[in-house]
Tab-separated table of C-alpha atoms in Angstrom:
chain	number	residue	atom	x	y	z
A	13	PHE	CA	0.105	0.033	-0.404
A	14	GLN	CA	1.062	3.731	-0.364
A	15	ASN	CA	2.378	5.319	2.392
A	16	GLY	CA	3.016	2.763	5.047
A	17	ALA	CA	-0.839	2.286	4.706
A	18	LYS	CA	-2.071	-1.438	5.673
A	19	ASN	CA	-5.013	-3.195	5.715
A	20	GLY	CA	-7.768	-1.815	8.374
A	21	ASP	CA	-6.429	1.817	8.373
A	22	LEU	CA	-7.927	4.681	7.883
A	23	VAL	CA	-6.720	6.961	4.974
A	24	GLU	CA	-6.679	10.120	3.728
A	25	VAL	CA	-6.790	9.960	0.165
A	26	GLU	CA	-6.895	11.950	-3.189
A	27	PRO	CA	-9.058	10.282	-5.701
A	28	ALA	CA	-7.403	9.681	-9.061
A	29	ARG	CA	-8.420	10.063	-12.347
A	30	ALA	CA	-11.349	7.436	-13.250
A	31	SER	CA	-10.607	4.789	-16.128
A	32	ARG	CA	-12.976	3.136	-17.869
A	33	TYR	CA	-12.689	-0.536	-16.476
A	34	GLY	CA	-11.966	-1.688	-12.667
A	35	LEU	CA	-12.463	0.114	-9.355
A	36	PRO	CA	-11.989	3.205	-8.718
A	37	ARG	CA	-8.034	4.182	-7.614
A	38	ALA	CA	-6.778	6.718	-5.405
A	39	LYS	CA	-3.672	8.128	-3.926
A	40	VAL	CA	-3.414	7.644	-0.191
A	41	LEU	CA	-1.989	11.170	1.420
A	42	ALA	CA	-1.934	10.414	4.669
A	43	VAL	CA	-2.442	7.261	6.935
A	44	LEU	CA	-4.570	8.092	10.582
A	45	GLY	CA	-4.221	4.831	11.734
A	46	SER	CA	-6.530	2.672	13.039
A	47	LEU	CA	-10.044	2.937	13.178
A	48	THR	CA	-9.917	3.105	17.318
A	49	SER	CA	-7.119	5.848	17.221
A	50	GLU	CA	-7.979	9.274	18.575
A	51	LYS	CA	-6.605	10.845	15.511
A	52	ALA	CA	-8.832	9.039	12.910
A	53	VAL	CA	-11.737	9.776	15.338
A	54	SER	CA	-11.388	13.586	15.000
A	55	MET	CA	-10.580	13.420	11.717
A	56	ILE	CA	-13.464	11.749	10.930
A	57	ALA	CA	-15.650	14.568	12.667
A	58	ILE	CA	-13.805	17.207	11.074
A	59	HIS	CA	-14.720	15.491	7.532
A	60	ALA	CA	-18.017	14.391	8.608
A	61	HIS	CA	-18.716	17.768	9.970
A	62	ASP	CA	-16.992	19.774	7.120
A	63	ILE	CA	-15.176	21.398	10.260
A	64	PRO	CA	-12.187	23.303	8.351
A	65	HIS	CA	-8.911	22.586	9.688
A	66	VAL	CA	-6.760	24.213	6.771
A	67	PHE	CA	-5.712	27.931	6.990
A	68	PRO	CA	-6.093	29.305	3.442
A	69	ALA	CA	-2.459	31.330	2.454
A	70	ASP	CA	-3.572	34.666	2.299
A	71	VAL	CA	-5.239	33.785	5.878
A	72	ILE	CA	-2.143	32.846	7.244
A	73	ALA	CA	-0.097	35.908	5.106
A	74	GLU	CA	-2.648	38.441	6.946
A	75	ALA	CA	-2.177	36.942	10.173
A	76	GLU	CA	1.603	37.045	10.009
A	77	ALA	CA	1.365	40.775	9.339
A	78	VAL	CA	-0.513	41.843	12.452
A	79	LYS	CA	1.431	44.624	14.311
A	80	PRO	CA	1.300	44.199	18.180
A	81	ALA	CA	-1.694	46.569	19.403
A	82	THR	CA	-0.430	49.859	20.985
A	83	LEU	CA	-1.897	50.529	24.577
A	84	ALA	CA	-3.327	54.047	23.193
A	85	GLY	CA	-6.795	54.342	24.966
A	86	ARG	CA	-6.681	51.395	26.782
A	87	GLU	CA	-6.292	50.444	30.635
A	88	ASP	CA	-2.656	48.726	31.484
A	89	TRP	CA	-3.606	45.413	33.273
A	90	ARG	CA	0.180	43.649	32.561
A	91	GLU	CA	0.942	44.226	36.542
A	92	LEU	CA	-2.428	42.487	37.677
A	93	PRO	CA	-1.834	39.206	39.212
A	94	LEU	CA	-4.382	37.619	36.758
A	95	VAL	CA	-4.769	33.881	37.026
A	96	THR	CA	-5.777	31.892	33.777
A	97	ILE	CA	-8.694	29.856	33.354
A	98	ASP	CA	-7.688	27.851	30.636
A	99	PRO	CA	-5.945	24.656	31.180
A	100	ALA	CA	-2.194	24.317	31.229
A	101	ASP	CA	-2.058	22.391	28.070
A	102	ALA	CA	-4.612	24.788	25.990
A	103	LYS	CA	-3.374	25.969	22.819
A	104	ASP	CA	-3.761	29.397	23.937
A	105	HIS	CA	-4.073	30.746	26.768
A	106	ASP	CA	-7.013	33.737	26.545
A	107	ASP	CA	-9.116	34.007	29.557
A	108	ALA	CA	-7.890	35.265	33.201
A	109	VAL	CA	-9.443	36.546	36.491
A	110	PHE	CA	-8.172	38.387	39.279
A	111	ALA	CA	-10.570	39.164	42.626
A	112	ILE	CA	-9.651	41.348	45.301
A	113	SER	CA	-11.470	42.308	48.588
A	114	ASP	CA	-13.993	44.667	47.385
A	115	PRO	CA	-12.479	48.042	49.701
A	116	ASP	CA	-16.522	49.800	49.282
A	117	GLU	CA	-17.458	49.727	52.981
A	118	LYS	CA	-21.359	49.422	52.023
A	119	ASN	CA	-20.123	45.918	50.663
A	120	PRO	CA	-18.552	44.385	53.897
A	121	GLY	CA	-17.663	41.056	52.106
A	122	GLY	CA	-17.580	41.721	48.908
A	123	VAL	CA	-15.101	40.691	46.018
A	124	VAL	CA	-14.233	42.467	42.812
A	125	VAL	CA	-13.498	40.300	40.209
A	126	THR	CA	-11.537	41.001	37.332
A	127	VAL	CA	-12.113	39.079	34.007
A	128	ALA	CA	-9.822	39.680	30.837
A	129	ILE	CA	-10.201	37.933	27.643
A	130	ALA	CA	-8.513	38.292	24.625
A	131	ASP	CA	-8.737	41.274	22.320
A	132	VAL	CA	-9.433	39.948	19.082
A	133	ALA	CA	-11.137	42.731	17.280
A	134	ALA	CA	-7.333	44.454	18.312
A	135	TYR	CA	-5.774	42.325	15.448
A	136	VAL	CA	-8.583	41.462	13.271
A	137	ARG	CA	-9.768	44.289	10.822
A	138	TYR	CA	-13.601	43.506	9.935
A	139	GLY	CA	-14.061	42.251	6.322
A	140	THR	CA	-10.387	41.002	5.882
A	141	ALA	CA	-9.245	37.223	4.724
A	142	LEU	CA	-8.874	36.550	8.327
A	143	ASP	CA	-12.285	38.630	9.709
A	144	ARG	CA	-13.729	35.761	7.210
A	145	GLU	CA	-12.340	32.839	7.912
A	146	ALA	CA	-13.206	33.523	11.315
A	147	LEU	CA	-16.510	34.497	10.747
A	148	LYS	CA	-16.904	30.844	8.591
A	149	ARG	CA	-15.382	28.982	11.418
A	150	GLY	CA	-17.293	30.041	14.192
A	151	ASN	CA	-14.848	28.875	17.049
A	152	SER	CA	-12.121	26.695	17.834
A	153	VAL	CA	-13.249	22.683	18.329
A	154	TYR	CA	-11.491	20.654	20.423
A	155	PHE	CA	-10.421	17.165	20.163
A	156	PRO	CA	-8.734	14.497	22.308
A	157	ASP	CA	-5.702	14.785	20.025
A	158	ARG	CA	-6.130	18.192	18.750
A	159	VAL	CA	-7.872	22.152	18.402
A	160	VAL	CA	-9.126	23.314	15.169
A	161	PRO	CA	-8.681	26.961	15.559
A	162	MET	CA	-10.486	29.905	14.803
A	163	LEU	CA	-7.843	31.627	13.963
A	164	PRO	CA	-3.720	31.116	12.869
């Protein structure tokens, strides 16, 4: 078999040109593993639900060209001892919290909680290839063995 594929493997293929006789042919692009492997199960779900999992070249190029956001007109929270609420193995750490006792005497025992989330709009401009791709994807999709991200 091609690319090390063997009987019982789940494979990603590219259909070959149809012939007049015989069975249809295909070129093995990748061996995904046995039907019970995490990789195979994830790829079955990705293909069955048409989840976009490869970024177009123009989207990658646009993401690589993004400039760092400035602090102009923003509060600088870099000195706050924020704690991320994303797991240690998350692809991105984009949600965090900070809490202190409320100093307001009218709220004894109260707490002031600060929630910080990534400001994607500071980097992704409306109507760009990056914006259209994020709109198409809607969110990141998490599988046992991989993340299909909303943004590159």
